[in-house]
Short mmCIF file of C-alpha atoms in Angstrom, two decimals:
data_model
loop_
_atom_site.label_atom_id
_atom_site.label_comp_id
_atom_site.label_asym_id
_atom_site.label_seq_id
_atom_site.Cartn_x
_atom_site.Cartn_y
_atom_site.Cartn_z
CA UNK X 129 -145.14 28.96 -42.63
CA UNK X 130 -147.47 31.96 -42.79
CA UNK X 131 -145.69 33.49 -45.76
CA UNK X 132 -146.27 29.53 -47.78
CA UNK X 133 -149.36 29.77 -46.22
CA UNK X 134 -150.32 33.51 -47.98
CA UNK X 135 -148.54 32.45 -51.07
CA UNK X 136 -150.98 29.02 -51.23
CA UNK X 137 -153.11 31.56 -51.06
CA UNK X 138 -152.39 33.15 -54.03
CA UNK X 139 -152.16 30.47 -56.24
CA UNK X 140 -155.49 29.20 -55.31
CA UNK X 141 -157.13 32.90 -56.36
CA UNK X 142 -155.09 32.96 -59.70
CA UNK X 143 -156.66 29.29 -60.22
CA UNK X 144 -159.76 30.03 -59.73
CA UNK X 145 -160.41 33.02 -61.49
CA UNK X 146 -162.55 32.87 -64.71
CA UNK X 147 -160.71 35.84 -66.25
CA UNK X 148 -158.69 35.03 -69.20
CA UNK X 149 -156.76 38.56 -69.89
CA UNK X 150 -154.02 39.52 -67.94
CA UNK X 151 -155.43 42.86 -66.39
CA UNK X 152 -158.70 40.98 -65.02
CA UNK X 153 -156.25 38.35 -63.46
CA UNK X 154 -154.28 41.11 -62.17
CA UNK X 155 -157.51 42.71 -60.21
CA UNK X 156 -158.32 39.33 -58.91
CA UNK X 157 -154.70 38.71 -57.65
CA UNK X 158 -154.54 42.49 -56.11
CA UNK X 159 -157.84 41.80 -54.60
CA UNK X 160 -156.85 38.64 -52.76
CA UNK X 161 -153.86 40.57 -51.65
CA UNK X 162 -155.84 43.34 -50.20
CA UNK X 163 -157.92 41.03 -48.70
CA UNK X 164 -154.82 38.99 -46.99
CA UNK X 165 -153.22 42.66 -45.63
CA UNK X 166 -156.56 43.57 -44.09
CA UNK X 167 -157.35 40.15 -42.27
CA UNK X 168 -153.58 40.33 -41.24
CA UNK X 169 -153.97 43.49 -39.69
CA UNK X 170 -156.92 42.36 -37.80
CA UNK X 171 -155.20 39.62 -36.87
CA UNK X 172 -152.16 41.09 -35.37
CA UNK X 173 -154.91 43.51 -34.14
CA UNK X 174 -156.55 40.74 -32.18
CA UNK X 175 -153.16 39.38 -31.03
CA UNK X 176 -152.05 42.60 -29.74
CA UNK X 177 -155.90 42.53 -27.72
CA UNK X 178 -155.08 39.65 -26.36
CA UNK X 179 -151.78 40.21 -25.52
CA UNK X 180 -152.55 43.62 -23.92
CA UNK X 181 -153.73 41.95 -21.11
CA UNK X 182 -150.47 40.30 -19.94
CA UNK X 183 -149.06 43.61 -19.43
CA UNK X 184 -149.03 45.37 -15.91
CA UNK X 185 -147.88 49.49 -15.98
CA UNK X 186 -144.45 50.06 -15.57
CA UNK X 187 -143.42 46.46 -16.48
CA UNK X 188 -140.18 45.52 -18.94
CA UNK X 189 -141.02 43.10 -21.68
CA UNK X 190 -137.95 41.42 -23.74
CA UNK X 191 -138.26 40.53 -27.21
CA UNK X 192 -135.82 39.19 -29.72
CA UNK X 193 -135.34 39.48 -33.39
CA UNK X 194 -138.40 41.44 -35.20
CA UNK X 195 -142.01 40.31 -35.48
CA UNK X 196 -143.46 43.61 -36.02
CA UNK X 197 -145.36 45.36 -38.64
CA UNK X 198 -142.15 45.15 -41.17
CA UNK X 199 -142.86 40.99 -40.64
CA UNK X 200 -146.86 41.37 -40.96
CA UNK X 201 -149.22 44.17 -41.58
CA UNK X 202 -148.89 47.27 -39.74
CA UNK X 203 -149.32 45.79 -36.08
CA UNK X 204 -146.96 42.43 -35.98
CA UNK X 205 -147.28 39.83 -33.30
CA UNK X 206 -145.26 39.75 -30.85
CA UNK X 207 -144.34 43.72 -31.02
CA UNK X 208 -148.59 43.59 -31.46
CA UNK X 209 -148.53 42.93 -27.69
CA UNK X 210 -146.33 46.14 -26.71
CA UNK X 211 -148.38 48.36 -29.22
CA UNK X 212 -151.88 47.45 -28.15
CA UNK X 213 -150.59 47.98 -24.36
CA UNK X 214 -149.01 51.30 -25.50
CA UNK X 215 -152.29 52.04 -26.82
CA UNK X 216 -154.19 51.47 -23.80
CA UNK X 217 -152.27 53.92 -21.96
CA UNK X 218 -150.24 51.30 -19.88
CA UNK X 219 -146.64 52.44 -19.09
CA UNK X 220 -143.80 49.78 -20.55
CA UNK X 221 -140.23 49.93 -21.93
CA UNK X 222 -139.13 47.17 -24.37
CA UNK X 223 -135.62 45.61 -24.32
CA UNK X 224 -134.97 44.67 -27.90
CA UNK X 225 -132.02 41.70 -28.34
CA UNK X 226 -130.10 43.03 -31.25
CA UNK X 227 -130.20 39.60 -32.57
CA UNK X 228 -126.97 38.60 -34.41
CA UNK X 229 -125.94 38.11 -36.81
CA UNK X 230 -128.44 40.35 -39.31
CA UNK X 231 -129.14 42.79 -36.58
CA UNK X 232 -132.83 42.75 -36.91
CA UNK X 233 -133.26 43.59 -33.38
CA UNK X 234 -131.41 46.62 -33.72
CA UNK X 235 -132.55 47.69 -37.50
CA UNK X 236 -136.13 46.76 -37.06
CA UNK X 237 -137.62 46.46 -33.80
CA UNK X 238 -136.05 49.20 -32.26
CA UNK X 239 -137.01 51.65 -35.18
CA UNK X 240 -140.29 50.22 -34.95
CA UNK X 241 -140.84 51.08 -31.33
CA UNK X 242 -139.11 54.37 -31.38
CA UNK X 243 -141.18 55.01 -34.45
CA UNK X 244 -144.45 54.64 -32.34
CA UNK X 245 -142.87 56.39 -29.36
CA UNK X 246 -142.69 53.40 -26.96
CA UNK X 247 -139.60 53.24 -24.55
CA UNK X 248 -137.34 50.85 -25.91
CA UNK X 249 -133.59 49.72 -25.13
CA UNK X 250 -131.27 48.22 -27.09
CA UNK X 251 -129.10 45.47 -25.80
CA UNK X 252 -126.62 42.70 -27.16
CA UNK X 253 -128.01 39.33 -27.04
CA UNK X 254 -125.37 38.58 -24.24
CA UNK X 255 -126.83 41.23 -22.08
CA UNK X 256 -130.44 39.72 -21.87
CA UNK X 257 -129.67 37.46 -18.69
CA UNK X 258 -128.14 40.58 -16.72
CA UNK X 259 -131.14 42.75 -17.54
CA UNK X 260 -133.35 39.73 -16.28
CA UNK X 261 -130.76 39.34 -13.24
CA UNK X 262 -131.20 43.61 -12.45
CA UNK X 263 -135.29 42.71 -12.47
CA UNK X 264 -135.73 44.96 -15.86
CA UNK X 265 -137.73 42.30 -17.21
CA UNK X 266 -141.36 41.21 -16.27
CA UNK X 267 -142.45 39.63 -19.58
CA UNK X 268 -140.75 38.23 -22.80
CA UNK X 269 -142.68 37.63 -25.78
CA UNK X 270 -141.18 36.72 -29.16
CA UNK X 271 -142.68 35.62 -32.54
CA UNK X 272 -142.73 32.16 -34.54
CA UNK X 273 -141.66 30.64 -37.71
CA UNK X 274 -143.12 27.60 -36.96
CA UNK X 275 -145.11 25.63 -33.92
CA UNK X 276 -145.49 22.32 -33.95
CA UNK X 277 -148.89 20.30 -32.59
CA UNK X 278 -147.40 19.94 -29.21
CA UNK X 279 -146.36 23.89 -29.09
CA UNK X 280 -142.77 23.11 -29.81
CA UNK X 281 -141.78 26.37 -31.13
CA UNK X 282 -139.06 27.41 -34.11
CA UNK X 283 -138.08 30.86 -33.98
CA UNK X 284 -135.19 33.33 -34.86
CA UNK X 285 -131.81 31.64 -33.27
CA UNK X 286 -131.14 32.51 -29.78
CA UNK X 287 -134.75 32.55 -28.60
CA UNK X 288 -134.46 28.90 -27.14
CA UNK X 289 -131.66 30.61 -24.82
CA UNK X 290 -133.84 33.68 -23.96
CA UNK X 291 -136.69 30.79 -22.95
CA UNK X 292 -133.98 29.19 -20.96
CA UNK X 293 -132.99 32.58 -19.33
CA UNK X 294 -136.58 33.41 -18.31
CA UNK X 295 -137.09 30.49 -16.64
CA UNK X 296 -134.11 30.89 -14.58
CA UNK X 297 -135.29 34.03 -13.41
CA UNK X 298 -139.25 32.98 -13.20
CA UNK X 299 -140.11 35.77 -15.96
CA UNK X 300 -142.85 34.31 -18.07
CA UNK X 301 -141.99 33.75 -21.59
CA UNK X 302 -145.02 34.24 -24.12
CA UNK X 303 -144.74 33.34 -28.39
CA UNK X 304 -146.96 35.46 -30.51
CA UNK X 305 -148.37 33.90 -33.51
CA UNK X 306 -151.20 33.82 -35.89
CA UNK X 307 -152.70 30.68 -36.18
CA UNK X 308 -151.90 30.11 -39.49
CA UNK X 309 -148.18 29.28 -37.67
CA UNK X 310 -149.51 25.95 -36.57
CA UNK X 311 -147.96 23.46 -38.68
CA UNK X 312 -150.15 20.42 -37.37
CA UNK X 313 -148.69 17.74 -39.57
CA UNK X 314 -145.72 17.43 -37.57
CA UNK X 315 -145.57 16.34 -34.09
CA UNK X 316 -143.08 18.10 -32.24
CA UNK X 317 -140.01 20.37 -32.71
CA UNK X 318 -137.41 17.66 -33.39
CA UNK X 319 -139.45 17.08 -36.98
CA UNK X 320 -138.32 20.88 -37.86
CA UNK X 321 -135.01 20.77 -39.55
CA UNK X 322 -132.76 23.55 -38.82
CA UNK X 323 -131.50 25.44 -41.95
CA UNK X 324 -127.72 26.76 -41.91
CA UNK X 325 -126.69 29.91 -43.02
CA UNK X 326 -123.97 31.45 -45.06
CA UNK X 327 -120.81 32.07 -42.68
CA UNK X 328 -120.25 35.19 -44.06
CA UNK X 329 -123.14 36.61 -42.11
CA UNK X 330 -120.93 35.88 -39.15
CA UNK X 331 -117.82 36.78 -40.41
CA UNK X 332 -118.19 39.69 -42.79
CA UNK X 333 -121.50 40.87 -41.28
CA UNK X 334 -121.47 44.82 -41.57
CA UNK X 335 -118.81 45.37 -44.83
CA UNK X 336 -116.06 44.71 -42.51
CA UNK X 337 -114.11 41.37 -41.60
CA UNK X 338 -114.46 40.62 -38.05
CA UNK X 339 -112.90 37.12 -38.02
CA UNK X 340 -110.01 35.17 -39.13
CA UNK X 341 -109.60 34.22 -42.88
CA UNK X 342 -110.89 30.49 -42.96
CA UNK X 343 -112.54 30.38 -39.93
CA UNK X 344 -114.72 27.48 -39.42
CA UNK X 345 -118.32 28.91 -38.52
CA UNK X 346 -121.56 27.23 -36.96
CA UNK X 347 -124.49 29.42 -38.25
CA UNK X 348 -128.13 27.66 -37.56
CA UNK X 349 -131.09 30.47 -38.78
CA UNK X 350 -133.32 29.45 -36.15
CA UNK X 351 -133.68 27.15 -32.63
CA UNK X 352 -136.94 25.30 -31.23
CA UNK X 353 -138.13 26.29 -28.07
CA UNK X 354 -139.42 22.97 -26.17
CA UNK X 355 -143.32 23.61 -25.17
CA UNK X 356 -142.69 23.50 -21.54
CA UNK X 357 -140.67 26.47 -21.62
CA UNK X 358 -143.70 28.64 -23.15
CA UNK X 359 -145.76 29.87 -20.56
CA UNK X 360 -148.64 30.32 -23.54
CA UNK X 361 -149.09 31.11 -27.23
CA UNK X 362 -150.95 34.36 -28.27
CA UNK X 363 -152.66 33.98 -30.90
CA UNK X 364 -155.88 35.99 -32.90
CA UNK X 365 -157.80 33.54 -31.41
CA UNK X 366 -156.89 34.18 -27.86
CA UNK X 367 -154.24 32.64 -25.47
CA UNK X 368 -153.27 28.94 -25.62
CA UNK X 369 -152.62 28.34 -22.13
CA UNK X 370 -150.88 25.94 -21.04
CA UNK X 371 -149.16 24.94 -23.97
CA UNK X 372 -149.54 21.31 -25.13
CA UNK X 373 -151.22 18.99 -27.66
CA UNK X 374 -154.24 19.01 -25.95
CA UNK X 375 -154.82 22.82 -25.67
CA UNK X 376 -153.97 23.19 -29.42
CA UNK X 377 -156.29 21.05 -30.57
CA UNK X 378 -158.64 22.18 -28.79
CA UNK X 379 -158.14 25.71 -30.35
CA UNK X 380 -158.16 24.04 -33.77
CA UNK X 381 -161.31 21.93 -32.92
CA UNK X 382 -159.28 18.92 -33.74
CA UNK X 383 -160.57 15.42 -31.61
CA UNK A 236 -107.48 43.28 -11.09
CA UNK A 237 -104.63 41.46 -12.10
CA UNK A 238 -103.68 44.24 -14.30
CA UNK A 239 -103.41 46.61 -11.69
CA UNK A 240 -101.52 44.15 -9.05
CA UNK A 241 -99.06 44.26 -11.69
CA UNK A 242 -98.86 47.85 -11.77
CA UNK A 243 -98.66 48.00 -8.24
CA UNK A 244 -96.01 45.77 -8.51
CA UNK A 245 -93.99 48.08 -10.75
CA UNK A 246 -94.50 50.96 -8.83
CA UNK A 247 -93.25 49.35 -5.87
CA UNK A 248 -89.93 48.32 -7.93
CA UNK A 249 -89.52 52.04 -8.59
CA UNK A 250 -90.32 52.99 -5.17
CA UNK A 251 -87.71 50.73 -4.15
CA UNK A 252 -85.17 51.61 -6.83
CA UNK A 253 -81.45 52.97 -5.32
CA UNK A 254 -80.67 54.30 -8.55
CA UNK A 255 -81.17 57.63 -9.30
CA UNK A 256 -80.54 58.02 -13.02
CA UNK A 257 -83.20 57.40 -15.81
CA UNK A 258 -80.95 54.82 -17.18
CA UNK A 259 -80.78 52.76 -13.98
CA UNK A 260 -84.52 53.42 -13.18
CA UNK A 261 -85.84 52.08 -16.22
CA UNK A 262 -83.34 49.13 -16.35
CA UNK A 263 -84.79 47.90 -12.92
CA UNK A 264 -88.44 48.74 -14.15
CA UNK A 265 -87.54 46.59 -17.40
CA UNK A 266 -86.37 43.60 -15.13
CA UNK A 267 -89.31 43.68 -13.05
CA UNK A 268 -91.46 43.85 -16.25
CA UNK A 269 -89.66 40.57 -17.59
CA UNK A 270 -89.74 39.08 -14.19
CA UNK A 271 -94.07 39.63 -14.46
CA UNK A 272 -93.77 38.11 -17.61
CA UNK A 273 -91.79 35.22 -16.96
CA UNK A 274 -94.12 34.57 -14.14
CA UNK A 275 -97.51 34.75 -15.95
CA UNK A 276 -95.96 32.48 -18.55
CA UNK A 277 -95.27 29.61 -15.53
CA UNK A 278 -98.57 30.56 -14.19
CA UNK A 279 -100.63 30.25 -17.33
CA UNK A 280 -98.95 26.98 -18.08
CA UNK A 281 -99.79 25.65 -14.30
CA UNK A 282 -103.23 26.66 -15.06
CA UNK A 283 -103.36 24.85 -18.50
CA UNK A 284 -101.76 21.74 -16.55
CA UNK A 285 -104.25 21.43 -14.11
CA UNK A 286 -107.03 22.25 -16.57
CA UNK A 287 -106.23 19.95 -19.09
CA UNK A 288 -107.39 17.03 -16.64
CA UNK A 289 -110.84 18.08 -16.96
CA UNK A 290 -110.65 17.76 -20.76
CA UNK A 291 -111.63 14.07 -22.35
CA UNK A 292 -111.07 13.04 -25.64
CA UNK A 293 -113.17 14.44 -28.72
CA UNK A 294 -114.82 16.96 -25.94
CA UNK A 295 -116.50 20.24 -27.14
CA UNK A 296 -115.20 23.19 -25.33
CA UNK A 297 -117.53 26.51 -24.94
CA UNK A 298 -115.51 29.39 -23.89
CA UNK A 299 -117.10 33.62 -23.97
CA UNK A 300 -114.72 36.34 -25.05
CA UNK A 301 -110.94 35.95 -25.11
CA UNK A 302 -108.75 34.89 -22.01
CA UNK A 303 -105.55 33.65 -24.43
CA UNK A 304 -102.20 34.67 -24.63
CA UNK A 305 -103.21 38.04 -25.94
CA UNK A 306 -105.02 38.91 -22.59
CA UNK A 307 -101.62 36.88 -20.60
CA UNK A 308 -98.26 35.96 -21.28
CA UNK A 309 -98.38 33.44 -24.21
CA UNK A 310 -100.59 30.74 -22.83
CA UNK A 311 -103.66 32.34 -21.39
CA UNK A 312 -106.07 31.57 -18.72
CA UNK A 313 -109.18 29.83 -20.08
CA UNK A 314 -107.38 29.15 -23.34
CA UNK A 315 -104.83 27.55 -21.54
CA UNK A 316 -106.93 24.48 -21.13
CA UNK A 317 -107.37 23.74 -24.41
CA UNK A 318 -103.69 24.59 -25.41
CA UNK A 319 -102.11 22.00 -22.73
CA UNK A 320 -104.81 19.56 -23.69
CA UNK A 321 -104.09 19.69 -27.19
CA UNK A 322 -100.34 19.38 -26.57
CA UNK A 323 -101.14 16.41 -24.29
CA UNK A 324 -102.29 15.13 -27.59
CA UNK A 325 -106.26 15.06 -26.64
CA UNK A 326 -108.35 15.97 -29.39
CA UNK A 327 -110.92 18.70 -28.77
CA UNK A 328 -112.66 21.38 -30.59
CA UNK A 329 -113.57 24.89 -28.93
CA UNK A 330 -116.51 26.86 -29.95
CA UNK A 331 -115.90 30.38 -29.32
CA UNK A 332 -118.78 32.80 -28.55
CA UNK A 333 -118.00 35.86 -30.86
CA UNK A 334 -118.70 38.26 -28.05
CA UNK A 335 -120.71 41.31 -28.62
CA UNK A 336 -120.14 44.40 -28.74
CA UNK A 337 -116.57 44.28 -29.44
CA UNK A 338 -116.34 40.51 -31.16
CA UNK A 339 -112.93 39.36 -29.11
CA UNK A 340 -114.29 35.92 -29.29
CA UNK A 341 -114.27 36.53 -33.29
CA UNK A 342 -111.42 38.77 -33.53
CA UNK A 343 -108.79 37.41 -30.80
CA UNK A 344 -109.64 34.04 -29.32
CA UNK A 345 -110.74 32.51 -32.96
CA UNK A 346 -107.48 33.56 -34.09
CA UNK A 347 -105.02 32.07 -31.42
CA UNK A 348 -106.85 28.72 -31.33
CA UNK A 349 -106.64 28.70 -35.43
CA UNK A 350 -103.27 29.65 -35.10
CA UNK A 351 -102.10 26.76 -33.01
CA UNK A 352 -104.07 24.39 -35.01
CA UNK A 353 -106.88 23.60 -32.61
CA UNK A 354 -110.19 23.09 -34.38
CA UNK A 355 -112.34 25.88 -33.33
CA UNK A 356 -115.83 26.98 -34.27
CA UNK A 357 -117.18 30.55 -34.32
CA UNK A 358 -120.60 31.00 -33.14
CA UNK A 359 -122.76 34.13 -32.44
CA UNK A 360 -123.17 34.50 -28.57
CA UNK A 361 -126.80 33.80 -28.92
CA UNK A 362 -126.40 30.25 -30.63
CA UNK A 363 -124.58 28.76 -27.40
CA UNK A 364 -128.10 27.20 -26.12
CA UNK A 365 -128.07 25.51 -29.37
CA UNK A 366 -125.12 24.12 -29.90
CA UNK A 367 -124.89 22.70 -26.23
CA UNK A 368 -128.78 21.35 -26.98
CA UNK A 369 -127.30 19.48 -29.86
CA UNK A 370 -124.65 17.93 -27.35
CA UNK A 371 -121.88 19.53 -29.01
CA UNK A 372 -120.44 20.91 -25.61
CA UNK A 373 -119.29 18.96 -22.68
CA UNK A 374 -117.56 21.69 -20.88
CA UNK A 375 -117.45 25.22 -20.42
CA UNK A 376 -114.27 27.34 -19.75
CA UNK A 377 -114.06 31.18 -19.28
CA UNK A 378 -111.55 33.84 -17.67
CA UNK A 379 -112.20 36.29 -15.14
CA UNK A 380 -111.54 39.59 -14.53
CA UNK A 381 -112.40 39.75 -10.50
CA UNK A 382 -113.35 37.24 -8.21
CA UNK A 383 -114.78 37.97 -4.92
CA UNK A 384 -114.03 36.33 -1.44
CA UNK A 385 -116.88 33.88 -1.99
CA UNK A 386 -116.16 33.14 -5.36
CA UNK A 387 -118.56 35.10 -7.43
CA UNK A 388 -116.75 36.19 -10.62
CA UNK A 389 -116.64 39.18 -12.57
CA UNK A 390 -116.10 38.88 -16.20
CA UNK A 391 -117.10 39.81 -19.93
CA UNK A 392 -121.14 40.68 -20.50
CA UNK A 393 -122.55 37.41 -21.26
CA UNK A 394 -120.77 35.34 -19.23
CA UNK A 395 -123.59 34.60 -16.42
CA UNK A 396 -126.04 33.81 -19.23
CA UNK A 397 -123.36 31.10 -20.71
CA UNK A 398 -123.29 29.84 -16.95
CA UNK A 399 -127.11 29.62 -16.55
CA UNK A 400 -127.29 27.91 -19.81
CA UNK A 401 -124.56 25.40 -19.15
CA UNK A 402 -126.67 24.48 -15.97
CA UNK A 403 -129.71 24.32 -17.52
CA UNK A 404 -127.69 21.32 -19.88
CA UNK A 405 -125.99 19.92 -17.26
CA UNK A 406 -122.38 21.21 -18.68
CA UNK A 407 -119.84 22.04 -16.07
CA UNK A 408 -119.31 25.41 -16.07
CA UNK A 409 -115.31 26.54 -14.59
CA UNK A 410 -113.55 29.79 -14.51
CA UNK A 411 -109.88 29.58 -15.11
CA UNK A 412 -107.83 32.48 -13.60
CA UNK A 413 -104.43 33.59 -11.84
CA UNK A 414 -105.39 33.76 -7.77
CA UNK A 415 -103.81 37.54 -8.32
CA UNK A 416 -107.73 37.86 -9.72
CA UNK A 417 -109.11 37.25 -6.57
CA UNK A 418 -110.37 40.28 -4.49
CA UNK A 419 -110.26 38.77 -0.81
CA UNK A 420 -111.72 42.02 0.29
CA UNK A 421 -114.99 41.98 -1.25
CA UNK A 422 -117.54 39.88 0.32
CA UNK A 423 -119.51 38.73 -3.04
CA UNK A 424 -120.47 39.63 -6.20
CA UNK A 425 -122.94 42.59 -5.14
CA UNK A 426 -120.07 44.71 -3.98
CA UNK A 427 -118.30 44.92 -7.63
CA UNK A 428 -120.17 48.00 -9.50
CA UNK A 429 -120.61 47.25 -12.78
CA UNK A 430 -119.20 49.52 -15.41
CA UNK A 431 -121.56 51.09 -18.69
CA UNK A 432 -119.56 51.44 -21.80
CA UNK A 433 -120.39 53.79 -24.48
CA UNK A 434 -123.58 52.89 -26.67
CA UNK A 435 -121.95 53.71 -29.74
CA UNK A 436 -119.93 50.14 -29.20
CA UNK A 437 -123.51 48.86 -30.01
CA UNK A 438 -125.10 50.94 -32.57
CA UNK A 439 -121.76 51.81 -34.64
CA UNK A 440 -119.49 48.72 -34.00
CA UNK A 441 -118.40 48.03 -37.49
CA UNK A 442 -117.83 50.99 -39.08
CA UNK A 443 -121.30 51.31 -39.78
CA UNK A 444 -124.71 52.56 -38.16
CA UNK A 445 -126.81 49.54 -37.08
CA UNK A 446 -129.29 51.09 -35.02
CA UNK A 447 -131.76 54.04 -34.95
CA UNK A 448 -130.09 57.59 -34.42
CA UNK A 449 -131.12 58.57 -30.77
CA UNK A 450 -132.07 54.90 -29.65
CA UNK A 451 -131.54 54.04 -25.88
CA UNK A 452 -129.01 51.53 -25.07
CA UNK A 453 -127.98 49.51 -22.51
CA UNK A 454 -124.29 48.25 -22.19
CA UNK A 455 -123.12 46.72 -19.26
CA UNK A 456 -118.97 45.96 -19.72
CA UNK A 457 -119.45 42.72 -17.65
CA UNK A 458 -121.66 40.71 -15.24
CA UNK A 459 -121.32 38.41 -12.18
CA UNK A 460 -121.74 35.13 -12.49
CA UNK A 461 -122.65 33.67 -8.84
CA UNK A 462 -120.27 30.91 -7.25
CA UNK A 463 -123.34 28.41 -6.82
CA UNK A 464 -122.98 28.25 -10.82
CA UNK A 465 -119.06 27.50 -11.04
CA UNK A 466 -118.26 23.86 -10.85
CA UNK A 467 -114.91 25.17 -10.28
CA UNK A 468 -111.96 27.58 -10.44
CA UNK A 469 -108.97 26.96 -12.37
CA UNK A 470 -106.08 28.73 -10.61
CA UNK A 471 -101.90 28.15 -10.82
CA UNK A 472 -102.35 26.55 -7.48
CA UNK A 473 -104.70 24.06 -8.58
CA UNK A 474 -108.86 23.95 -8.99
CA UNK A 475 -110.67 24.96 -6.57
CA UNK A 476 -114.09 22.74 -5.87
CA UNK A 477 -116.34 23.27 -4.56
CA UNK A 478 -116.32 26.96 -5.17
CA UNK A 479 -117.48 28.68 -1.91
CA UNK A 480 -115.70 31.00 0.90
CA UNK A 481 -114.32 28.10 2.79
CA UNK A 482 -112.49 26.56 -0.07
CA UNK A 483 -111.03 29.62 -1.35
CA UNK A 484 -109.99 30.44 2.36
CA UNK A 485 -108.08 27.57 2.46
CA UNK A 486 -106.14 28.37 -1.06
CA UNK A 487 -105.06 31.32 0.53
CA UNK A 488 -104.21 29.97 3.57
CA UNK A 489 -106.67 31.96 5.30
CA UNK A 490 -108.48 31.02 8.67
#
């Protein structure tokens, strides 16, 4: 959602430009893009600042997919919480789900954390329950693609399962996302259509065929985690907690 | 456990052989191996027969890893349930978790089912929760590596998570395994040490590096599903249900 929000804003900048020559228009767009980048950095830092308060020394934080600086500007959303806590000197370890089929957790999240010197352990998605059972996880923080007005949250496939596993182990499950991720026009998660992706992502994911020819594949891009499984939503404005229609309306100043 | 049981039996056959020349000893071992194979086929068929009664027409069955004919003789254990129900003419569909890191579900389970003409859909492990939420699964059946005397079951990593997700969606979770899988010498799952495997299975799984150099990896080979999450254990002797120390003792004729 917030990618389209940014594109709309660039569109608006272009429409409102008084200049007519190409170079001036380009300058205007560049100015707008840089503003978005700066605001995004500030926003991610604010999310990190709010979220860092949730992390106690020595805790393990599980995350799924990638919601770091590669997906936003510099600091990320879910990873901002770990980045900020780390900068404050809080010792912690992040467990990164590899996140099949495209392995954003292995390829991006693990890399970003390693690069910043934050202890990170890579696991396969199906190991999350065991890692929780062993007491290695005290907090789950994930990003969001889109959040409905009641708090139901669409995010990378597997997020909903992680939320259920967290609940089973009494581990708080948080979503970290800028307020531009809220889609207040939709009542709840049931209004979010779930895109199906290319079966070859699963059967031919890494330059090698790993399933029989002609096999039927189900490859939903994301899932929806119901608001009642979410302990709080960490935004740049603060943490929305508990997550429900009322608390969300309040944050957005709606009646 | 039952692999070592079979090796012990071969050892016993060798020890009890009266022959002294190599050829006769070889014949004796071959005879024993063929007996094990025949008994294994009969046992898998019996598991299938008992388990098939659990399947209603049109149901979806989720399985994890591979417990089919490639892991046993001909018919398998968890897959025997689907094979037997299919032979009885019960329409069904199996959802096969691909089972990271080694993809036994994608490479073996999907292939075995496809080969027998049973509808099968391949999913990534992290999609199981979503598929359950969509009402596509009415039954979960998995195999077992080792079962403690109270019913706690060690099986491929990810099985415990599937059991928790099944519980959250009120879907019955069954284990299918021959009685030789029970290790009555251990009180419960806490006595089962969990082997850690090579990190490269996760970081270099597909002939291609998919995680940063030097990344820390946690790669447990299996997990333990507590007995209370298991609706029943389908053995060649019948279905143990409910799963507890008492019902297991009864099956094995112990006081």
